[in-house]
Amino acid sequence: YGELIPEKAATCDKPGEKAHYHCSGCEKDFDEEKRELTDITLPVNPENHTYGELIPEKAATCDKPGEKAHYHCSGCEKDFDEEKRELTDITLPVNPENHTYGELIPEKAATCDKPGEKAHYHCSACGKNFDADKNEITDLTIAATGHGLTAIQEIPATCTVEGQKAYWQCNSCKQMFGSAIGMDADKISAPIKISKLNHKLSKTPAKPATCTASGNKEYYTCGMCHAHFADNGGRTGIAQNSWIINAKGHSIASRVDKKPTDKKEGSIVKGCGVCGYVEDRLVIPKKKLTLNLGKSAKLVSNARGCTFTLANAKKYGKYFKVDEKTGKVTTKKDYSTKIKKSIPIKVTVGGQTYTVTAKIKIPAPSVKITRKKVGDRYRYTFKYNIPKADKIKVRSNLKGMNTKVVDKYLSQPKSNADSYINLDLGKMKKVKFKIVAYYGKNVSETRVITK
């Protein structure tokens, strides 16, 4: 039999079961006395509602219906009033006047960037809003006032100071913006810095100081801030004018600038050996001086700073004089005294003494020769007049020329009708004549004529 299955009461719409045993072998049912039951069903009883507790009234609101107080049968799902009379409709209809206003919500003022709200009542039931007079409000929004922006101008960066980008600031909330639109996306928390610029450097090359002009070390100058730097990266600043190298001043000394030669004067320079500045320049006479007897000449083109001394005045003084101040040499036309080939003259200049060798000469005689064919010979006719001369001597390169015959007709200081010679040239086409004049112990320069 197993255990007794307790009774299950019938409800208002569902049958129940009597208390019984059930045989699992034959599948038959038995009452408590173990008598066989052919039907264990308890029939439906419309009076057997499961009312439960009274469900209290739920008042209708402004937009939701309510419910009357009632019992609810969980069996047949029907509703009954407090007297347990069946109700076909427990609904309490919606009442638009039944708003749950609560307390007045005060106005929330709008700001620059946030909207405000009007003062209002809020119905927690329907979610609608009402003004202070309880008139419905569809929009509570008080529009944002908007930012009253003031433009802050850009501060350009320089090579010494950071700059700052332009920005706009609200006069009310002091919020800063990166543009004049004043959008949230443009908000900034602080002005945006502009990095310092690089120096715009120009190079001043190093220049050595001279004797008279100052020089400078290499340095760089910024064209924007005008600061000065020792390097081209603008890292090492230097003070104004710290690059100046003072002028050295002249290093004055006397030196032979140009040595004299036989034909050209030299010079002594008193000046700076560094820069070439000349404080004074003295002339050194050329080593040799040649002048004709009876003529004058200067030993030096500029006698300043020079003293002149004739080495042997007694010996040469008869026909040769030197002005010790000016260096002017004067010769006397004295053919009777033997003229020395060279006369030494001492010239002191710049603390040094130089010797000038003066050579006096008698100019070569002036002679004109004409040639004329005579038979198988050539006649050479000489014309000349050499005052003061004792005689002349004519010689040639013609071999075999009879010098005695030549001296007979061509030795007088003045030519005449007999001053000619006839010469057999043989294979020679021209004859070279050398002619000198004699003045006592002195001989002139040689005149050479080819005819």
Protein backbone atom coordinates (compact mmCIF):
# COMPACT_ATOMS: atom_id res chain seq x y z
CA TYR A 1 0.00 0.00 0.00
CA GLY A 2 2.75 2.38 0.77
CA GLU A 3 1.94 5.46 2.79
CA LEU A 4 -1.50 7.02 3.06
CA ILE A 5 -1.94 9.76 0.46
CA PRO A 6 -3.73 12.60 2.27
CA GLU A 7 -6.93 14.12 1.01
CA LYS A 8 -6.68 16.88 -1.60
CA ALA A 9 -9.70 19.14 -1.28
CA ALA A 10 -11.68 20.08 -4.37
CA THR A 11 -11.67 23.77 -5.28
CA CYS A 12 -14.13 26.01 -7.03
CA ASP A 13 -12.97 24.83 -10.43
CA LYS A 14 -10.78 21.75 -9.83
CA PRO A 15 -11.73 18.31 -8.42
CA GLY A 16 -9.93 16.95 -5.35
CA GLU A 17 -8.95 13.45 -4.14
CA LYS A 18 -10.03 11.42 -1.14
CA ALA A 19 -7.37 10.24 1.30
CA HIS A 20 -6.25 6.83 0.03
CA TYR A 21 -3.63 4.19 -0.33
CA HIS A 22 -2.37 3.32 -3.80
CA CYS A 23 -1.08 -0.10 -4.70
CA SER A 24 1.90 0.11 -6.92
CA GLY A 25 1.42 -3.46 -7.98
CA CYS A 26 -2.19 -3.45 -9.24
CA GLU A 27 -2.52 0.29 -9.49
CA LYS A 28 -5.71 0.19 -7.40
CA ASP A 29 -6.71 2.68 -4.68
CA PHE A 30 -7.99 1.88 -1.10
CA ASP A 31 -9.53 4.02 1.66
CA GLU A 32 -8.15 4.38 5.13
CA GLU A 33 -9.74 1.06 6.06
CA LYS A 34 -8.00 -0.46 3.07
CA ARG A 35 -11.20 -1.04 1.31
CA GLU A 36 -10.96 -0.75 -2.42
CA LEU A 37 -12.12 2.55 -3.89
CA THR A 38 -13.35 2.68 -7.39
CA ASP A 39 -13.27 6.51 -7.47
CA ILE A 40 -11.17 8.71 -5.31
CA THR A 41 -12.38 11.97 -6.92
CA LEU A 42 -13.87 14.77 -4.84
CA PRO A 43 -16.12 16.76 -7.18
CA VAL A 44 -15.68 20.52 -7.97
CA ASN A 45 -17.43 22.80 -5.42
CA PRO A 46 -18.14 26.33 -6.68
CA GLU A 47 -18.18 27.47 -3.09
CA ASN A 48 -14.67 26.36 -2.39
CA HIS A 49 -12.88 29.54 -3.46
CA THR A 50 -9.36 30.28 -2.16
CA TYR A 51 -9.94 33.88 -1.24
CA GLY A 52 -6.74 34.55 0.59
CA GLU A 53 -6.37 37.96 2.20
CA LEU A 54 -8.32 41.03 1.14
CA ILE A 55 -6.33 43.00 -1.44
CA PRO A 56 -6.69 46.67 -0.42
CA GLU A 57 -7.88 49.32 -2.80
CA LYS A 58 -5.25 50.85 -5.12
CA ALA A 59 -6.30 54.36 -6.00
CA ALA A 60 -6.29 55.47 -9.62
CA THR A 61 -3.75 58.17 -10.54
CA CYS A 62 -3.62 60.86 -13.22
CA ASP A 63 -2.57 58.41 -15.88
CA LYS A 64 -2.90 54.92 -14.39
CA PRO A 65 -6.13 53.11 -13.38
CA GLY A 66 -6.53 51.83 -9.81
CA GLU A 67 -8.18 48.70 -8.33
CA LYS A 68 -11.11 48.24 -5.94
CA ALA A 69 -10.51 46.37 -2.68
CA HIS A 70 -11.13 42.67 -3.47
CA TYR A 71 -10.43 39.05 -2.84
CA HIS A 72 -8.81 37.05 -5.60
CA CYS A 73 -9.39 33.33 -5.93
CA SER A 74 -6.19 31.66 -6.95
CA GLY A 75 -8.21 28.69 -8.17
CA CYS A 76 -10.62 30.23 -10.64
CA GLU A 77 -8.81 33.57 -10.87
CA LYS A 78 -12.05 35.43 -10.14
CA ASP A 79 -12.34 38.54 -7.99
CA PHE A 80 -14.84 39.15 -5.13
CA ASP A 81 -15.73 42.22 -3.11
CA GLU A 82 -15.51 42.47 0.62
CA GLU A 83 -18.85 40.67 0.89
CA LYS A 84 -17.37 37.92 -1.29
CA ARG A 85 -19.61 38.76 -4.14
CA GLU A 86 -18.09 38.18 -7.50
CA LEU A 87 -16.78 41.29 -9.25
CA THR A 88 -16.61 41.38 -12.98
CA ASP A 89 -14.36 44.55 -13.00
CA ILE A 90 -12.15 45.73 -10.19
CA THR A 91 -10.73 48.71 -12.18
CA LEU A 92 -10.90 52.23 -10.77
CA PRO A 93 -10.70 54.55 -13.83
CA VAL A 94 -7.88 57.10 -14.50
CA ASN A 95 -8.45 60.56 -12.95
CA PRO A 96 -6.45 63.35 -14.70
CA GLU A 97 -6.81 65.45 -11.62
CA ASN A 98 -5.05 63.02 -9.40
CA HIS A 99 -1.47 64.25 -9.99
CA THR A 100 1.15 63.75 -7.30
CA TYR A 101 2.66 67.20 -7.37
CA GLY A 102 4.96 67.04 -4.41
CA GLU A 103 6.84 70.23 -3.47
CA LEU A 104 7.59 73.07 -5.90
CA ILE A 105 11.03 72.53 -7.45
CA PRO A 106 12.76 75.95 -7.45
CA GLU A 107 14.17 77.52 -10.58
CA LYS A 108 17.71 76.59 -11.56
CA ALA A 109 19.36 79.52 -13.30
CA ALA A 110 21.07 78.99 -16.66
CA THR A 111 24.86 79.53 -16.89
CA CYS A 112 27.18 80.39 -19.79
CA ASP A 113 27.34 76.85 -21.04
CA LYS A 114 24.61 74.97 -19.18
CA PRO A 115 20.82 75.44 -19.52
CA GLY A 116 18.74 76.11 -16.43
CA GLU A 117 15.27 74.88 -15.36
CA LYS A 118 12.06 76.79 -14.67
CA ALA A 119 10.44 76.47 -11.24
CA HIS A 120 7.93 73.60 -11.50
CA TYR A 121 5.96 70.77 -9.94
CA HIS A 122 6.76 67.26 -11.12
CA CYS A 123 4.11 64.53 -11.06
CA SER A 124 5.84 61.33 -10.03
CA ALA A 125 2.99 59.35 -11.54
CA CYS A 126 2.77 60.63 -15.08
CA GLY A 127 6.17 62.35 -15.19
CA LYS A 128 4.67 65.60 -16.40
CA ASN A 129 5.71 69.05 -15.20
CA PHE A 130 3.56 71.96 -14.07
CA ASP A 131 4.23 75.61 -13.34
CA ALA A 132 3.55 77.35 -10.04
CA ASP A 133 -0.14 77.65 -11.04
CA LYS A 134 -0.16 73.92 -11.85
CA ASN A 135 -0.48 74.51 -15.55
CA GLU A 136 1.32 71.82 -17.56
CA ILE A 137 4.74 72.80 -18.92
CA THR A 138 6.10 70.85 -21.85
CA ASP A 139 9.60 72.40 -21.71
CA LEU A 140 11.35 73.37 -18.49
CA THR A 141 14.57 74.49 -20.23
CA ILE A 142 16.03 77.95 -19.67
CA ALA A 143 18.53 78.36 -22.48
CA ALA A 144 22.24 78.73 -21.60
CA THR A 145 23.24 82.38 -21.68
CA GLY A 146 26.30 81.68 -23.84
CA HIS A 147 29.87 82.77 -23.16
CA GLY A 148 30.71 86.45 -23.34
CA LEU A 149 34.19 86.07 -24.76
CA THR A 150 37.07 88.51 -24.63
CA ALA A 151 39.94 87.94 -27.08
CA ILE A 152 43.41 87.70 -25.59
CA GLN A 153 45.89 88.53 -28.32
CA GLU A 154 48.76 86.24 -29.26
CA ILE A 155 52.13 87.03 -27.72
CA PRO A 156 54.75 86.09 -30.32
CA ALA A 157 57.68 84.02 -29.12
CA THR A 158 61.14 85.48 -29.42
CA CYS A 159 64.54 83.89 -29.20
CA THR A 160 64.68 84.79 -25.49
CA VAL A 161 61.06 84.54 -24.28
CA GLU A 162 58.30 81.97 -24.79
CA GLY A 163 55.21 83.21 -26.60
CA GLN A 164 51.54 82.47 -26.05
CA LYS A 165 48.84 81.62 -28.59
CA ALA A 166 45.74 83.80 -28.83
CA TYR A 167 42.78 82.58 -26.76
CA TRP A 168 39.29 83.70 -25.71
CA GLN A 169 38.04 83.88 -22.11
CA CYS A 170 34.47 84.04 -20.84
CA ASN A 171 33.80 87.17 -18.82
CA SER A 172 31.47 85.26 -16.48
CA CYS A 173 32.84 81.76 -15.91
CA LYS A 174 36.43 82.60 -16.89
CA GLN A 175 36.62 79.45 -19.01
CA MET A 176 39.28 79.71 -21.72
CA PHE A 177 38.81 78.63 -25.34
CA GLY A 178 41.18 78.09 -28.21
CA SER A 179 38.81 79.72 -30.72
CA ALA A 180 36.24 82.49 -30.83
CA ILE A 181 33.39 79.98 -31.26
CA GLY A 182 33.49 78.97 -27.58
CA MET A 183 32.60 75.31 -28.17
CA ASP A 184 33.27 72.61 -25.57
CA ALA A 185 35.74 71.02 -27.93
CA ASP A 186 37.75 74.27 -27.88
CA LYS A 187 38.05 74.45 -24.09
CA ILE A 188 41.57 74.84 -22.72
CA SER A 189 42.72 74.76 -19.13
CA ALA A 190 45.56 77.22 -19.61
CA PRO A 191 46.99 79.46 -22.35
CA ILE A 192 48.98 77.46 -24.91
CA LYS A 193 52.66 78.32 -24.88
CA ILE A 194 54.70 78.95 -28.02
CA SER A 195 58.25 77.64 -27.75
CA LYS A 196 61.15 80.03 -27.93
CA LEU A 197 62.51 80.62 -31.42
CA ASN A 198 66.03 79.77 -32.46
CA HIS A 199 68.43 82.68 -32.65
CA LYS A 200 68.91 84.07 -36.16
CA LEU A 201 72.68 84.25 -36.11
CA SER A 202 74.98 86.04 -38.49
CA LYS A 203 78.69 85.40 -38.39
CA THR A 204 81.33 88.09 -38.01
CA PRO A 205 84.58 86.48 -39.18
CA ALA A 206 87.71 86.82 -37.12
CA LYS A 207 89.92 89.73 -38.16
CA PRO A 208 93.44 90.15 -36.84
CA ALA A 209 94.38 93.42 -35.25
CA THR A 210 96.84 95.60 -37.14
CA CYS A 211 99.21 98.25 -35.90
CA THR A 212 96.60 100.99 -36.25
CA ALA A 213 93.26 99.20 -36.40
CA SER A 214 91.66 96.94 -33.83
CA GLY A 215 90.66 93.43 -34.87
CA ASN A 216 88.12 90.99 -33.53
CA LYS A 217 87.60 87.37 -32.62
CA GLU A 218 84.98 85.40 -34.53
CA TYR A 219 81.53 85.95 -33.04
CA TYR A 220 77.85 85.64 -33.91
CA THR A 221 75.04 88.18 -33.55
CA CYS A 222 71.32 87.40 -33.32
CA GLY A 223 69.33 89.55 -35.72
CA MET A 224 66.27 89.44 -33.44
CA CYS A 225 67.50 89.96 -29.88
CA HIS A 226 70.89 91.45 -30.89
CA ALA A 227 72.70 89.32 -28.33
CA HIS A 228 76.21 88.11 -29.12
CA PHE A 229 77.55 84.56 -28.95
CA ALA A 230 80.89 82.81 -29.19
CA ASP A 231 79.42 79.82 -31.07
CA ASN A 232 77.13 79.32 -34.06
CA GLY A 233 74.57 77.47 -31.93
CA GLY A 234 73.84 80.47 -29.71
CA ARG A 235 74.78 78.54 -26.56
CA THR A 236 77.60 80.69 -25.15
CA GLY A 237 76.69 84.35 -24.74
CA ILE A 238 79.43 86.97 -24.67
CA ALA A 239 79.50 90.57 -23.46
CA GLN A 240 79.34 93.54 -25.81
CA ASN A 241 82.74 94.32 -27.36
CA SER A 242 84.39 91.35 -25.64
CA TRP A 243 85.50 90.20 -29.09
CA ILE A 244 87.63 93.28 -29.77
CA ILE A 245 91.38 92.81 -30.17
CA ASN A 246 93.15 96.12 -29.58
CA ALA A 247 95.48 97.61 -32.18
CA LYS A 248 99.09 96.58 -31.56
CA GLY A 249 100.78 99.88 -32.41
CA HIS A 250 103.62 100.30 -34.87
CA SER A 251 106.94 98.52 -34.40
CA ILE A 252 109.21 101.29 -35.72
CA ALA A 253 112.72 100.49 -36.94
CA SER A 254 115.06 101.55 -39.74
CA ARG A 255 115.90 99.09 -42.43
CA VAL A 256 117.34 99.00 -45.91
CA ASP A 257 114.28 98.69 -48.06
CA LYS A 258 116.15 98.58 -51.35
CA LYS A 259 119.84 98.08 -51.88
CA PRO A 260 121.56 100.42 -54.32
CA THR A 261 123.03 99.14 -57.58
CA ASP A 262 125.45 100.68 -60.04
CA LYS A 263 122.55 102.21 -61.94
CA LYS A 264 119.72 102.58 -59.40
CA GLU A 265 119.38 104.28 -56.04
CA GLY A 266 118.40 102.37 -52.95
CA SER A 267 116.39 103.46 -49.96
CA ILE A 268 116.32 103.29 -46.17
CA VAL A 269 112.90 103.11 -44.59
CA LYS A 270 112.10 104.11 -41.05
CA GLY A 271 108.80 102.47 -40.34
CA CYS A 272 106.82 99.52 -39.10
CA GLY A 273 108.14 96.15 -40.13
CA VAL A 274 104.71 94.60 -39.47
CA CYS A 275 102.27 96.68 -41.48
CA GLY A 276 104.65 98.53 -43.80
CA TYR A 277 103.81 101.99 -42.44
CA VAL A 278 106.58 104.39 -43.49
CA GLU A 279 107.44 107.16 -41.09
CA ASP A 280 110.40 108.37 -43.14
CA ARG A 281 112.27 107.33 -46.26
CA LEU A 282 115.88 108.23 -47.10
CA VAL A 283 117.61 107.76 -50.42
CA ILE A 284 120.81 105.71 -50.76
CA PRO A 285 122.84 106.88 -53.79
CA LYS A 286 123.56 104.47 -56.59
CA LYS A 287 127.05 103.00 -56.49
CA LYS A 288 128.35 104.68 -59.62
CA LEU A 289 128.05 108.17 -61.04
CA THR A 290 129.22 109.11 -64.53
CA LEU A 291 129.41 112.72 -65.71
CA ASN A 292 131.13 114.65 -68.44
CA LEU A 293 134.05 116.88 -67.64
CA GLY A 294 132.87 120.42 -67.05
CA LYS A 295 129.35 119.32 -66.09
CA SER A 296 127.47 119.05 -62.76
CA ALA A 297 125.35 116.25 -61.32
CA LYS A 298 123.64 115.20 -58.10
CA LEU A 299 124.96 112.23 -56.22
CA VAL A 300 121.47 111.50 -54.90
CA SER A 301 117.95 112.49 -55.97
CA ASN A 302 117.06 113.57 -52.41
CA ALA A 303 119.89 114.60 -50.14
CA ARG A 304 117.77 114.80 -46.96
CA GLY A 305 119.54 112.96 -44.15
CA CYS A 306 122.75 112.51 -46.18
CA THR A 307 126.26 113.86 -45.64
CA PHE A 308 128.86 113.81 -48.41
CA THR A 309 132.63 113.62 -48.11
CA LEU A 310 135.23 113.70 -50.91
CA ALA A 311 137.77 111.10 -49.89
CA ASN A 312 140.85 112.97 -51.15
CA ALA A 313 139.92 116.60 -51.71
CA LYS A 314 143.53 117.66 -52.23
CA LYS A 315 144.04 115.11 -54.97
CA TYR A 316 140.82 115.74 -56.87
CA GLY A 317 139.95 119.24 -55.78
CA LYS A 318 141.51 120.86 -58.85
CA TYR A 319 138.71 119.76 -61.10
CA PHE A 320 136.19 118.02 -58.78
CA LYS A 321 134.07 119.47 -55.97
CA VAL A 322 131.30 118.01 -53.77
CA ASP A 323 128.75 120.07 -51.84
CA GLU A 324 128.66 118.29 -48.49
CA LYS A 325 125.02 119.31 -47.85
CA THR A 326 123.36 118.86 -51.21
CA GLY A 327 125.61 116.22 -52.75
CA LYS A 328 125.96 118.26 -55.93
CA VAL A 329 129.13 117.35 -57.85
CA THR A 330 130.77 120.01 -60.02
CA THR A 331 133.66 119.34 -62.43
CA LYS A 332 135.92 121.96 -63.91
CA LYS A 333 136.84 121.82 -67.61
CA ASP A 334 140.49 121.32 -66.95
CA TYR A 335 142.07 119.22 -69.70
CA SER A 336 145.63 119.82 -68.43
CA THR A 337 145.29 117.75 -65.23
CA LYS A 338 145.21 114.01 -65.54
CA ILE A 339 141.65 112.93 -64.70
CA LYS A 340 141.33 109.82 -62.58
CA LYS A 341 139.08 107.13 -63.95
CA SER A 342 137.19 106.81 -60.64
CA ILE A 343 136.85 109.09 -57.65
CA PRO A 344 135.46 107.65 -54.36
CA ILE A 345 132.89 109.76 -52.48
CA LYS A 346 131.65 108.79 -49.03
CA VAL A 347 127.90 109.22 -48.43
CA THR A 348 126.53 108.67 -44.91
CA VAL A 349 122.78 108.08 -44.58
CA GLY A 350 120.75 106.35 -41.86
CA GLY A 351 123.90 105.67 -39.85
CA GLN A 352 125.50 103.74 -42.71
CA THR A 353 128.29 104.94 -44.97
CA TYR A 354 128.24 104.08 -48.65
CA THR A 355 130.88 104.67 -51.33
CA VAL A 356 129.90 106.22 -54.64
CA THR A 357 132.45 105.83 -57.42
CA ALA A 358 132.36 108.89 -59.65
CA LYS A 359 133.62 108.47 -63.17
CA ILE A 360 134.49 111.55 -65.23
CA LYS A 361 134.57 111.19 -68.97
CA ILE A 362 135.19 113.33 -72.02
CA PRO A 363 132.52 112.72 -74.61
CA ALA A 364 133.47 110.92 -77.81
CA PRO A 365 134.32 113.30 -80.64
CA SER A 366 131.60 114.25 -83.11
CA VAL A 367 132.73 113.03 -86.56
CA LYS A 368 130.97 112.73 -89.93
CA ILE A 369 132.27 110.21 -92.50
CA THR A 370 131.29 109.91 -96.17
CA ARG A 371 132.26 107.10 -98.54
CA LYS A 372 132.81 107.37 -102.31
CA LYS A 373 133.94 104.82 -104.92
CA VAL A 374 137.18 105.93 -106.58
CA GLY A 375 138.51 103.44 -109.16
CA ASP A 376 138.95 100.14 -107.37
CA ARG A 377 139.14 101.82 -103.96
CA TYR A 378 136.84 103.61 -101.56
CA ARG A 379 137.55 107.12 -100.38
CA TYR A 380 136.48 107.92 -96.80
CA THR A 381 136.25 111.64 -96.11
CA PHE A 382 136.15 112.85 -92.48
CA LYS A 383 134.63 116.11 -91.25
CA TYR A 384 135.02 117.21 -87.59
CA ASN A 385 136.01 120.10 -85.34
CA ILE A 386 137.02 119.20 -81.76
CA PRO A 387 137.96 122.35 -79.79
CA LYS A 388 140.52 122.02 -76.97
CA ALA A 389 141.72 118.66 -78.34
CA ASP A 390 145.38 118.19 -79.14
CA LYS A 391 144.76 115.49 -81.72
CA ILE A 392 142.52 112.61 -82.71
CA LYS A 393 143.29 108.99 -83.46
CA VAL A 394 141.41 106.96 -86.04
CA ARG A 395 141.65 103.16 -86.21
CA SER A 396 139.63 100.50 -88.06
CA ASN A 397 139.02 96.79 -88.31
CA LEU A 398 140.51 96.68 -91.83
CA LYS A 399 143.62 94.53 -91.75
CA GLY A 400 146.68 96.01 -93.39
CA MET A 401 145.51 99.62 -93.09
CA ASN A 402 148.58 101.91 -92.99
CA THR A 403 148.22 103.72 -89.62
CA LYS A 404 151.01 106.14 -90.44
CA VAL A 405 149.16 107.43 -93.50
CA VAL A 406 145.95 107.66 -91.41
CA ASP A 407 147.71 109.59 -88.61
CA LYS A 408 149.23 111.95 -91.22
CA TYR A 409 145.86 113.02 -92.61
CA LEU A 410 143.44 112.33 -89.77
CA SER A 411 145.20 113.39 -86.52
CA GLN A 412 144.51 117.17 -86.47
CA PRO A 413 141.75 118.42 -84.08
CA LYS A 414 140.01 120.03 -87.07
CA SER A 415 139.51 118.43 -90.48
CA ASN A 416 140.59 120.04 -93.79
CA ALA A 417 140.56 119.19 -97.48
CA ASP A 418 143.16 116.45 -96.92
CA SER A 419 141.22 114.71 -94.20
CA TYR A 420 140.47 111.58 -96.17
CA ILE A 421 141.92 108.12 -96.81
CA ASN A 422 141.61 105.68 -99.72
CA LEU A 423 141.11 102.04 -98.71
CA ASP A 424 141.10 98.77 -100.59
CA LEU A 425 138.33 96.81 -98.84
CA GLY A 426 138.97 93.52 -100.54
CA LYS A 427 136.10 91.21 -99.59
CA MET A 428 134.83 93.52 -96.86
CA LYS A 429 131.71 95.54 -97.57
CA LYS A 430 131.95 97.97 -94.64
CA VAL A 431 134.64 99.31 -92.37
CA LYS A 432 134.23 99.95 -88.62
CA PHE A 433 136.12 103.06 -87.44
CA LYS A 434 137.02 103.82 -83.82
CA ILE A 435 137.84 107.46 -83.11
CA VAL A 436 139.14 109.08 -79.88
CA ALA A 437 140.33 112.60 -79.07
CA TYR A 438 143.34 113.48 -76.90
CA TYR A 439 143.40 116.39 -74.49
CA GLY A 440 146.84 116.54 -72.98
CA LYS A 441 146.95 113.59 -70.56
CA ASN A 442 143.29 112.79 -71.04
CA VAL A 443 141.52 110.70 -73.68
CA SER A 444 137.90 111.00 -74.75
CA GLU A 445 135.35 108.24 -75.05
CA THR A 446 135.51 106.25 -78.29
CA ARG A 447 133.28 107.09 -81.23
CA VAL A 448 132.41 104.01 -83.35
CA ILE A 449 131.18 104.54 -86.93
CA THR A 450 130.55 101.77 -89.45
CA LYS A 451 130.62 102.89 -93.07
